[in-house]
Short mmCIF file of N, CA and C in Angstrom, two decimals:
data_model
loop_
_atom_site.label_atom_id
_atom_site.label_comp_id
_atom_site.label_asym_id
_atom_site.label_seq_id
_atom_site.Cartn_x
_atom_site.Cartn_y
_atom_site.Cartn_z
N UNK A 1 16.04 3.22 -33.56
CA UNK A 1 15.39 4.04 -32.57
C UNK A 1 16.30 4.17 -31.35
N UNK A 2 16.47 5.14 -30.70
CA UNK A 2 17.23 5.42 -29.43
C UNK A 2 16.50 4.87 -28.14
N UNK A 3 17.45 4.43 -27.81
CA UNK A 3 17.32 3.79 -26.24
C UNK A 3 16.94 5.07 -25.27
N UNK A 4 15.70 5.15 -24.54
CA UNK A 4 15.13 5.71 -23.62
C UNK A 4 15.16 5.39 -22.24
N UNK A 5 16.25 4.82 -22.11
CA UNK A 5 16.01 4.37 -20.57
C UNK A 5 16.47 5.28 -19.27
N UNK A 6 16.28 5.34 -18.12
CA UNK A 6 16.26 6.02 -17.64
C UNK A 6 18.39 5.61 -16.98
N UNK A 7 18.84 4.31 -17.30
CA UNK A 7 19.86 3.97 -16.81
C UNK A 7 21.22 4.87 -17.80
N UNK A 8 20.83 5.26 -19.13
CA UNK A 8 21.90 6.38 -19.11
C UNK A 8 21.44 7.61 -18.72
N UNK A 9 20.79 7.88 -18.25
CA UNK A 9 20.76 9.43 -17.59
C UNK A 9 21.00 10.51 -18.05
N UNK A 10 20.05 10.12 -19.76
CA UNK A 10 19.72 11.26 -21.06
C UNK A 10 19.18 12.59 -20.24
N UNK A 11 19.81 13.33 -20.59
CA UNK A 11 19.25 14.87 -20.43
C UNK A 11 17.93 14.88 -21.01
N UNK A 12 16.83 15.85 -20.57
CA UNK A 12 15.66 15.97 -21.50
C UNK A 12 16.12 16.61 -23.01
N UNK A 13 16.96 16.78 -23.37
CA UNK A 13 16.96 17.05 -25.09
C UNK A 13 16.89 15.81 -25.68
N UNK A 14 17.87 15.04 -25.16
CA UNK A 14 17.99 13.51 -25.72
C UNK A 14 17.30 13.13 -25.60
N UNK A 15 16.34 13.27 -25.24
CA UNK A 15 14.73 12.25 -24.43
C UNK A 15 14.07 12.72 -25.62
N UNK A 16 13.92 14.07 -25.54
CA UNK A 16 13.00 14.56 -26.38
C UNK A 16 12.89 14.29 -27.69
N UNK A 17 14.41 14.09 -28.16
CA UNK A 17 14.86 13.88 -29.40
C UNK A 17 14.53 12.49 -29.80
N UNK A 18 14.52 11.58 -28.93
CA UNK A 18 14.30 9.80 -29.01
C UNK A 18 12.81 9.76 -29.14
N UNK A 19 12.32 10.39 -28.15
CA UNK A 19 10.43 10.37 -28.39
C UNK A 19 10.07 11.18 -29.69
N UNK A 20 10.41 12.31 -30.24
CA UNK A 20 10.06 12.98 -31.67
C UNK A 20 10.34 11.27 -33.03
N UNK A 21 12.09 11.06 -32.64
CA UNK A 21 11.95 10.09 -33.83
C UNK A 21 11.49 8.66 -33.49
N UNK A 22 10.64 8.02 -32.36
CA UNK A 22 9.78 7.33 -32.36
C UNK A 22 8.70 7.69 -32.60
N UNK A 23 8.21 9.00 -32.59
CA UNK A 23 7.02 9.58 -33.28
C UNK A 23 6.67 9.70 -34.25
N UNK A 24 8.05 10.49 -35.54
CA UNK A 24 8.07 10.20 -36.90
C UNK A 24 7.74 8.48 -37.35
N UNK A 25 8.60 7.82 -36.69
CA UNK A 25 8.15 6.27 -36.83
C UNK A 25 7.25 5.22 -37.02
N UNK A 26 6.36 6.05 -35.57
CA UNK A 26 4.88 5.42 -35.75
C UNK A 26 3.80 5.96 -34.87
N UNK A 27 3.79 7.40 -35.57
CA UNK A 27 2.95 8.44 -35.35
C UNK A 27 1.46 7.80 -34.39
N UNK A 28 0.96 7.06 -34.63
CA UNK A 28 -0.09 6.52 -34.70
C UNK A 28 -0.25 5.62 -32.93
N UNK A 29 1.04 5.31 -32.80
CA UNK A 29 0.64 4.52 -32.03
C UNK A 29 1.64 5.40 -30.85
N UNK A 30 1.97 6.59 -30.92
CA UNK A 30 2.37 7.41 -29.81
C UNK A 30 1.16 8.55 -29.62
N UNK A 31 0.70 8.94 -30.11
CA UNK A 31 -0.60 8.88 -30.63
C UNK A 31 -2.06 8.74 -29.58
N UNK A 32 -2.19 7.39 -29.69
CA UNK A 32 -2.92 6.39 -28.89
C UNK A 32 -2.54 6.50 -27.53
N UNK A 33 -1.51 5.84 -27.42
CA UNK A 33 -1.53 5.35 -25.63
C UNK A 33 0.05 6.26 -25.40
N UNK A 34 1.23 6.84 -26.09
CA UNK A 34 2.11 7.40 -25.62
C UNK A 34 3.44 6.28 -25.16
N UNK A 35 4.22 6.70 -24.15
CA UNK A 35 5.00 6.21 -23.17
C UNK A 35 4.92 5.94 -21.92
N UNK A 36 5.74 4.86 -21.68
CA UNK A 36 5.66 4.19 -20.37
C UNK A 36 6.90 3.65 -19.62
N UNK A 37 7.22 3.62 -18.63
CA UNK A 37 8.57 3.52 -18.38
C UNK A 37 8.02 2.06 -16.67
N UNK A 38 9.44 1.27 -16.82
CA UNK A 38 9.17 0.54 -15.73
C UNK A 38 10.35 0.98 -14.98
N UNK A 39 10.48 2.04 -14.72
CA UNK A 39 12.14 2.51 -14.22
C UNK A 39 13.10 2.31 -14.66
N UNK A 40 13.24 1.23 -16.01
CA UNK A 40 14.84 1.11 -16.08
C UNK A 40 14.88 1.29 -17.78
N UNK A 41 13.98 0.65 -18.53
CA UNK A 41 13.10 1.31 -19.97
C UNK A 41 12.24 1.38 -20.30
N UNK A 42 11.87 1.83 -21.29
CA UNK A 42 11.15 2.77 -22.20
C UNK A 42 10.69 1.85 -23.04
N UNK A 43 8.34 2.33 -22.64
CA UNK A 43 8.12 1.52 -24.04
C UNK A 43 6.96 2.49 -24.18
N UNK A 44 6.56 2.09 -25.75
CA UNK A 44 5.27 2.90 -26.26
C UNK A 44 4.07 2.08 -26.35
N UNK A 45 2.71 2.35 -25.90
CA UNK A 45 1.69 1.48 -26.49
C UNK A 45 1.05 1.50 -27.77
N UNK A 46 0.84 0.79 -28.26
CA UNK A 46 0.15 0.62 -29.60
C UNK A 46 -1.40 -0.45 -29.29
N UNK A 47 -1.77 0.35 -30.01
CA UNK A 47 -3.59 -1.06 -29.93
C UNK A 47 -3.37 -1.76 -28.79
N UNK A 48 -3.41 -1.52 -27.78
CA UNK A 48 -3.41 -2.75 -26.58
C UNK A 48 -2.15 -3.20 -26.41
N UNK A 49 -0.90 -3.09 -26.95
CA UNK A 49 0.25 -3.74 -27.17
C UNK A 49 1.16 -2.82 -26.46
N UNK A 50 2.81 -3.41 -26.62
CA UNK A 50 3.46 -2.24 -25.44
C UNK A 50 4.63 -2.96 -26.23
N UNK A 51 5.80 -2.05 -26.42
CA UNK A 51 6.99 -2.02 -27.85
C UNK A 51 8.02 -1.47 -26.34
N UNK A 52 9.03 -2.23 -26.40
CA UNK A 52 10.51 -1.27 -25.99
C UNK A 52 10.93 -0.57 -26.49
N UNK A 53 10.96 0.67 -26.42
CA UNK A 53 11.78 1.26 -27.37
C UNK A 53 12.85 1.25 -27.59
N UNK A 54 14.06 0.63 -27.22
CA UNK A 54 15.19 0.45 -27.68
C UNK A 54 15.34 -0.18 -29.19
N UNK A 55 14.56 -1.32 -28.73
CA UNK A 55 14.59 -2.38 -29.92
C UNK A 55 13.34 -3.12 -30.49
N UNK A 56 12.39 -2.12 -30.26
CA UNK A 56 10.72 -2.71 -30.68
C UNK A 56 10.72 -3.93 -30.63
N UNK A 57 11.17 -4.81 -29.33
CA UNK A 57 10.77 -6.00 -28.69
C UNK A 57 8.94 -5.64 -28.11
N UNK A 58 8.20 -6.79 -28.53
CA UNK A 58 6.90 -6.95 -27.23
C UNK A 58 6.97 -7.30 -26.28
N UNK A 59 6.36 -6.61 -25.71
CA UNK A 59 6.86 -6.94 -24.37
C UNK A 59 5.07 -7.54 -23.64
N UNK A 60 4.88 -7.77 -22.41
CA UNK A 60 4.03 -8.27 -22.39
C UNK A 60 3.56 -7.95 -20.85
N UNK A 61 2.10 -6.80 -21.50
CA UNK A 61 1.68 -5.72 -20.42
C UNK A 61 1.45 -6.25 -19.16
N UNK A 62 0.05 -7.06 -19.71
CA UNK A 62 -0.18 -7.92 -17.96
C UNK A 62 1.27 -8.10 -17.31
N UNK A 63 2.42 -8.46 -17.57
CA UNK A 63 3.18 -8.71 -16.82
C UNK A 63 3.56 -7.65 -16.00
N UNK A 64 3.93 -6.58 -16.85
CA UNK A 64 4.80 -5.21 -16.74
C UNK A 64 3.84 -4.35 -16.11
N UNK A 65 2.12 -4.36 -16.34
CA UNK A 65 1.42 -3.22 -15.37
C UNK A 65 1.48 -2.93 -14.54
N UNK A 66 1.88 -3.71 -13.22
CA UNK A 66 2.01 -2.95 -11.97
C UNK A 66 3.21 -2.30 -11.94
N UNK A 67 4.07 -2.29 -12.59
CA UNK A 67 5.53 -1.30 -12.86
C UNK A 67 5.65 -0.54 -13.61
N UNK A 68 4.65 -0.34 -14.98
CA UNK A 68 4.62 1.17 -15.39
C UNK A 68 4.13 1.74 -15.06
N UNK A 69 4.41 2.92 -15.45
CA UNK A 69 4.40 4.33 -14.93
C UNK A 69 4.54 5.41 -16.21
N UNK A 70 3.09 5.79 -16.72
CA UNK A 70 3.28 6.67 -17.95
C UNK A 70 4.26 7.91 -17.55
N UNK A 71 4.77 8.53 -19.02
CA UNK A 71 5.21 9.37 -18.88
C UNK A 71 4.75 10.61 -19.64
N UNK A 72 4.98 11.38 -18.98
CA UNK A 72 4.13 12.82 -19.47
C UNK A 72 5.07 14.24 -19.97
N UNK A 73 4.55 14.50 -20.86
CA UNK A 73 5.04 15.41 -21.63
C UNK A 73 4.40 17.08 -21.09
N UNK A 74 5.48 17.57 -20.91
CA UNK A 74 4.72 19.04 -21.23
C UNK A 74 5.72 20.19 -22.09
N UNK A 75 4.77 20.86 -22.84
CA UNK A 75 6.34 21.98 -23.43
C UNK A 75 7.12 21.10 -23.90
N UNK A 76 7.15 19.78 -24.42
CA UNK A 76 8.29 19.17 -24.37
C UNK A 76 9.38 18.73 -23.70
N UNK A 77 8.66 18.69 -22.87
CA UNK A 77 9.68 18.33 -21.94
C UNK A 77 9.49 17.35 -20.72
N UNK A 78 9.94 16.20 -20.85
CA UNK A 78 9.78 14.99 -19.72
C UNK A 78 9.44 15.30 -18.65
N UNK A 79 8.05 15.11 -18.06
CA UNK A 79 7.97 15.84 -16.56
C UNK A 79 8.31 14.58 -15.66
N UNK A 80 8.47 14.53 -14.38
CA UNK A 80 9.03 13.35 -13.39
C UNK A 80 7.49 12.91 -13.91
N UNK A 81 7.85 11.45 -13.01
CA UNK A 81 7.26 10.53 -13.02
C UNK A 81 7.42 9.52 -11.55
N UNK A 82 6.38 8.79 -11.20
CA UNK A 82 6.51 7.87 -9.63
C UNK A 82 7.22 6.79 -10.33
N UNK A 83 8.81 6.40 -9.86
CA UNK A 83 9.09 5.13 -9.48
C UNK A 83 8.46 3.91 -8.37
N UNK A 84 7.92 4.52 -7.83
CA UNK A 84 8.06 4.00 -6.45
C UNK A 84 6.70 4.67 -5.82
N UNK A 85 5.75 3.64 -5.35
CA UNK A 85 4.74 4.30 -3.95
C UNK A 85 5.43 3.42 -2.78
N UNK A 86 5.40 4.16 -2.24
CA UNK A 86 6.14 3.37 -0.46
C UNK A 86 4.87 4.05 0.62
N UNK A 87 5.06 3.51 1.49
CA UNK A 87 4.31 3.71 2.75
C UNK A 87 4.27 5.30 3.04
N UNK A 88 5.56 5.32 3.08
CA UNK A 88 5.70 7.27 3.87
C UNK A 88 6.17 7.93 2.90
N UNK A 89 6.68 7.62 1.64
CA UNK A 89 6.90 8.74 0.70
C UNK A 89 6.96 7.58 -0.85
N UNK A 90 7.27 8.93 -1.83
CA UNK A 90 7.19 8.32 -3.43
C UNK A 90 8.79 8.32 -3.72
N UNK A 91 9.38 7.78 -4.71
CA UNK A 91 10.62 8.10 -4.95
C UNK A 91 10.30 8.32 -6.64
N UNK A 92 10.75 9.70 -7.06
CA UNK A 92 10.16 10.28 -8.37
C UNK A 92 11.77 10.22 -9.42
N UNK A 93 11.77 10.14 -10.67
CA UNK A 93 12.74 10.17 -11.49
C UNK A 93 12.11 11.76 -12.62
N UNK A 94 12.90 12.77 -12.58
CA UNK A 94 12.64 13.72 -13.17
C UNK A 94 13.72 14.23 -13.78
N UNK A 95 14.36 13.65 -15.12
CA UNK A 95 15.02 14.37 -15.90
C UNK A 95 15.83 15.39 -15.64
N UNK A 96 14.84 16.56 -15.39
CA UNK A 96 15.46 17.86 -15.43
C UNK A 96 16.15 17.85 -13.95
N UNK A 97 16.32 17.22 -12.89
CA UNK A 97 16.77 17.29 -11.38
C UNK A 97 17.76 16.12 -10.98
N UNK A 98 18.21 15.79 -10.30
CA UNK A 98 19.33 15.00 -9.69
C UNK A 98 19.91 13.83 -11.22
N UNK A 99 20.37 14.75 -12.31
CA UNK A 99 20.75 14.25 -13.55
C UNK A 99 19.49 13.28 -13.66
N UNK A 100 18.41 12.91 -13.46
CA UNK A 100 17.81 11.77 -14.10
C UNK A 100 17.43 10.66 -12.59
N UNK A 101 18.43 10.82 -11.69
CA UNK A 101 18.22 9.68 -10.64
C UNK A 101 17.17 9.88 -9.82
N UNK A 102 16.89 8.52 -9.81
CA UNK A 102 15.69 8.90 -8.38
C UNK A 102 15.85 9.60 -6.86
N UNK A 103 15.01 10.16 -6.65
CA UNK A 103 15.18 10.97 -5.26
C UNK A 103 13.61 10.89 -4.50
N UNK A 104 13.75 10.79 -3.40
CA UNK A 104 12.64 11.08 -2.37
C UNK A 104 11.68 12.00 -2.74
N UNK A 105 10.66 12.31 -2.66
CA UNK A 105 9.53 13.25 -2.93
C UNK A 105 9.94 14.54 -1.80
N UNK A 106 9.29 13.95 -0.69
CA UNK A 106 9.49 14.74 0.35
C UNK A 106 10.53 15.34 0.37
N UNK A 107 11.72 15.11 0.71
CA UNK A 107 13.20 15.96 0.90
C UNK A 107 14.00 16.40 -0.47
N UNK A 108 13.47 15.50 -1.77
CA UNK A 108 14.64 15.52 -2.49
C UNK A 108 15.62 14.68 -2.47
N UNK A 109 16.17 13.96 -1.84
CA UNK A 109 17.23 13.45 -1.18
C UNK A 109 17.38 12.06 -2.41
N UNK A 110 18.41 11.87 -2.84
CA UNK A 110 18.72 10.92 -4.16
C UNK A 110 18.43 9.82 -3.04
N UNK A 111 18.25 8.31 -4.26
CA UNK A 111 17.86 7.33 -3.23
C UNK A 111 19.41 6.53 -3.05
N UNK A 112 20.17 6.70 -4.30
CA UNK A 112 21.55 6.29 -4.03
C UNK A 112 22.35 6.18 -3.02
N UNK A 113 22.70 7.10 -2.16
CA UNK A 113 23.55 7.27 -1.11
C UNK A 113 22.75 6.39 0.10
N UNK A 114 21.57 6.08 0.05
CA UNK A 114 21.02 5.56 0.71
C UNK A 114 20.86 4.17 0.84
N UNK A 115 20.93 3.50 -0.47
CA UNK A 115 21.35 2.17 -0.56
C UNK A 115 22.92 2.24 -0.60
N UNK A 116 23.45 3.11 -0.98
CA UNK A 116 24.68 3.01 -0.93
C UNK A 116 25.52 2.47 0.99
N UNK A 117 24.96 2.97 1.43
CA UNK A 117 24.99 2.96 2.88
C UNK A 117 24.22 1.59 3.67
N UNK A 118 23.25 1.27 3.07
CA UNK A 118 22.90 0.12 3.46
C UNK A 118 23.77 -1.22 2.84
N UNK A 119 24.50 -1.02 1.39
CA UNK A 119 25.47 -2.24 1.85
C UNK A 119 26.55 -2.09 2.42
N UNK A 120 26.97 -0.73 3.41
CA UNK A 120 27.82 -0.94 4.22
C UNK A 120 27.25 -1.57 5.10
N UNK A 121 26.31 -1.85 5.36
CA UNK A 121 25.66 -2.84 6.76
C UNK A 121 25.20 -1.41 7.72
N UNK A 122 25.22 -0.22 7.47
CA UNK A 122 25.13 0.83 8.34
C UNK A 122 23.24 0.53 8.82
N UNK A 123 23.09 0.90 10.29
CA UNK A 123 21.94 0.91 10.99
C UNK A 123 21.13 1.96 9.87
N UNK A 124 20.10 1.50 10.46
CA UNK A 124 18.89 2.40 9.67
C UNK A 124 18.62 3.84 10.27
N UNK A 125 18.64 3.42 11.70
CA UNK A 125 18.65 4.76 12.40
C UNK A 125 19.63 5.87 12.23
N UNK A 126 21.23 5.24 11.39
CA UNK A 126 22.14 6.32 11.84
C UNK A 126 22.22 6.76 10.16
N UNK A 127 20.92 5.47 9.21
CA UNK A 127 21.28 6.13 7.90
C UNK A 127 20.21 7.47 8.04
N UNK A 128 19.06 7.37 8.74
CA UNK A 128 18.04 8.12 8.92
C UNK A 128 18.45 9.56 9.35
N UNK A 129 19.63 9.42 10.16
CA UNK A 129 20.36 11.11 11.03
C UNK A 129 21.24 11.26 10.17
N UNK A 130 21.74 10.50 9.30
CA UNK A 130 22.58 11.20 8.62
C UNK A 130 21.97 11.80 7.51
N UNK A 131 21.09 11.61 7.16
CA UNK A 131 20.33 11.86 5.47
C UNK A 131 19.65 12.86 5.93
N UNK A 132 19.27 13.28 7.49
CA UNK A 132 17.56 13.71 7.88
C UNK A 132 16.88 13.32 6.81
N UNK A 133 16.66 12.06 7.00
CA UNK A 133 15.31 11.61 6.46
C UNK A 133 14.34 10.57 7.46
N UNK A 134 13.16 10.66 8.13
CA UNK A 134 12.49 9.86 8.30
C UNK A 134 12.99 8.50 8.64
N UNK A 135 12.85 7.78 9.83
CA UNK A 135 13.09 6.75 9.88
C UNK A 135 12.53 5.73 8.98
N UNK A 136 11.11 5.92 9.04
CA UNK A 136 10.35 4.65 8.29
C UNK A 136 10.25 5.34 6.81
N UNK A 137 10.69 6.20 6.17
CA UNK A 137 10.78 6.39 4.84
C UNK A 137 12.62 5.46 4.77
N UNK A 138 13.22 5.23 5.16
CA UNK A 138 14.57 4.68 5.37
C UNK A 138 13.90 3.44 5.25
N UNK A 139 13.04 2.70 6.37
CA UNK A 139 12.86 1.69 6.24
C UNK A 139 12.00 0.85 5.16
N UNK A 140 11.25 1.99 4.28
CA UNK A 140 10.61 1.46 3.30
C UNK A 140 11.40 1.34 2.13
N UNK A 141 12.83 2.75 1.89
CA UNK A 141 13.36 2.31 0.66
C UNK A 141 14.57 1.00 0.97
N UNK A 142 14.69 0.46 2.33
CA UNK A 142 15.21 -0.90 2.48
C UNK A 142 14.51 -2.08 1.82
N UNK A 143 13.18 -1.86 2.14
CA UNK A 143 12.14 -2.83 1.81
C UNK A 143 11.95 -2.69 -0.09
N UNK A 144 12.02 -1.94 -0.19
CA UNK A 144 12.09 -1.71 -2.11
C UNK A 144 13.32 -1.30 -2.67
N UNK A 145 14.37 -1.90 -1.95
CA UNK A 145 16.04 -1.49 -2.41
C UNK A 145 16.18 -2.57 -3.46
N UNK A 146 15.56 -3.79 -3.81
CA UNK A 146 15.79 -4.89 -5.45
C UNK A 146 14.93 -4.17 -6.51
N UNK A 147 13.97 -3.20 -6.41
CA UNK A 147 13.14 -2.54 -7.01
C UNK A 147 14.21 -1.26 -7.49
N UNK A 148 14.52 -0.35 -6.57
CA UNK A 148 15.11 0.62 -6.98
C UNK A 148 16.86 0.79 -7.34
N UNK A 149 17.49 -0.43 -6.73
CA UNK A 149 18.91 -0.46 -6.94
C UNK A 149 19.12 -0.38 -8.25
N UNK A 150 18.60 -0.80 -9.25
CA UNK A 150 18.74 -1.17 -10.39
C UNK A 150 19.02 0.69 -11.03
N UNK A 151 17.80 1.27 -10.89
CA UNK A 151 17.79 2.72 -11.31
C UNK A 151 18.23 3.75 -10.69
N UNK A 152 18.73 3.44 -9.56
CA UNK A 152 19.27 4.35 -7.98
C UNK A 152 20.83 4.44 -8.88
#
């Protein structure tokens, strides 16, 4: 089965193509409950249960619920999805837009360059004028930068 994760930064064909032949696979249990992503991979539910799709490891929901985040199909095609609720904005991962990476709701604005800039040690305020973005949307993706670095 193909690896679905959002860290190679599959185009929606490849997506599409990985979810069809996990479908041929086990019709039944994509089916049921679908896909779910914790930002970095991809799993399907079955009967109460939750499969990686890379490597149909179990994985183990109670743990993982407050970090998935179903994913939704339309036309075939991967619609975004919330990485992230923050205080002043969402940070969404949508396939079809910034190759796959996460970006700000509000502006658009990738979240990359933004942590990128915070391990220069750069102020928050001058990452905030440089991005035009919101001060306290700056200060919330500081506060969820071990959450999102990983998929940023």
């Amino acid at each position: 089965m193909k690896h679905l994760t959002t860290e190679t930064k599959k185009g929606p064909r490849k997506i599409l193509s990985a979810v069809r032949e996990a479908k041929e696979q086990n019709p039944l249990c994509f089916a049921l409950e679908g896909f779910y992503t914790d930002g970095t991979d991809t799993f399907f539910g079955h009967l109460g249960g939750l499969e990686r799709t890379k490597d149909r490891q179990q994985a183990f929901r109670e743990i993982l619920a407050p970090y998935l985040r179903k994913m939704n199909f339309a036309d075939g095609i991967l619609q975004s999805y919330v990485v992230k609720e923050m205080d002043h904005d969402r940070v969404l991962i949508d396939p079809r837009f910034r190759s796959g990476r996460p970006f700000l709701e509000s502006s658009g604005m990738p979240v990359f360059p933004i942590l990128a800039e915070m391990k220069d040690s750069m102020k928050l305020e001058a990452i905030a004028d440089e991005f035009d973005v919101p001060f306290e949307v700056v200060r919330d993706v500081r506060r969820h930068r071990r959450e999102l670095a990983p998929v940023a």
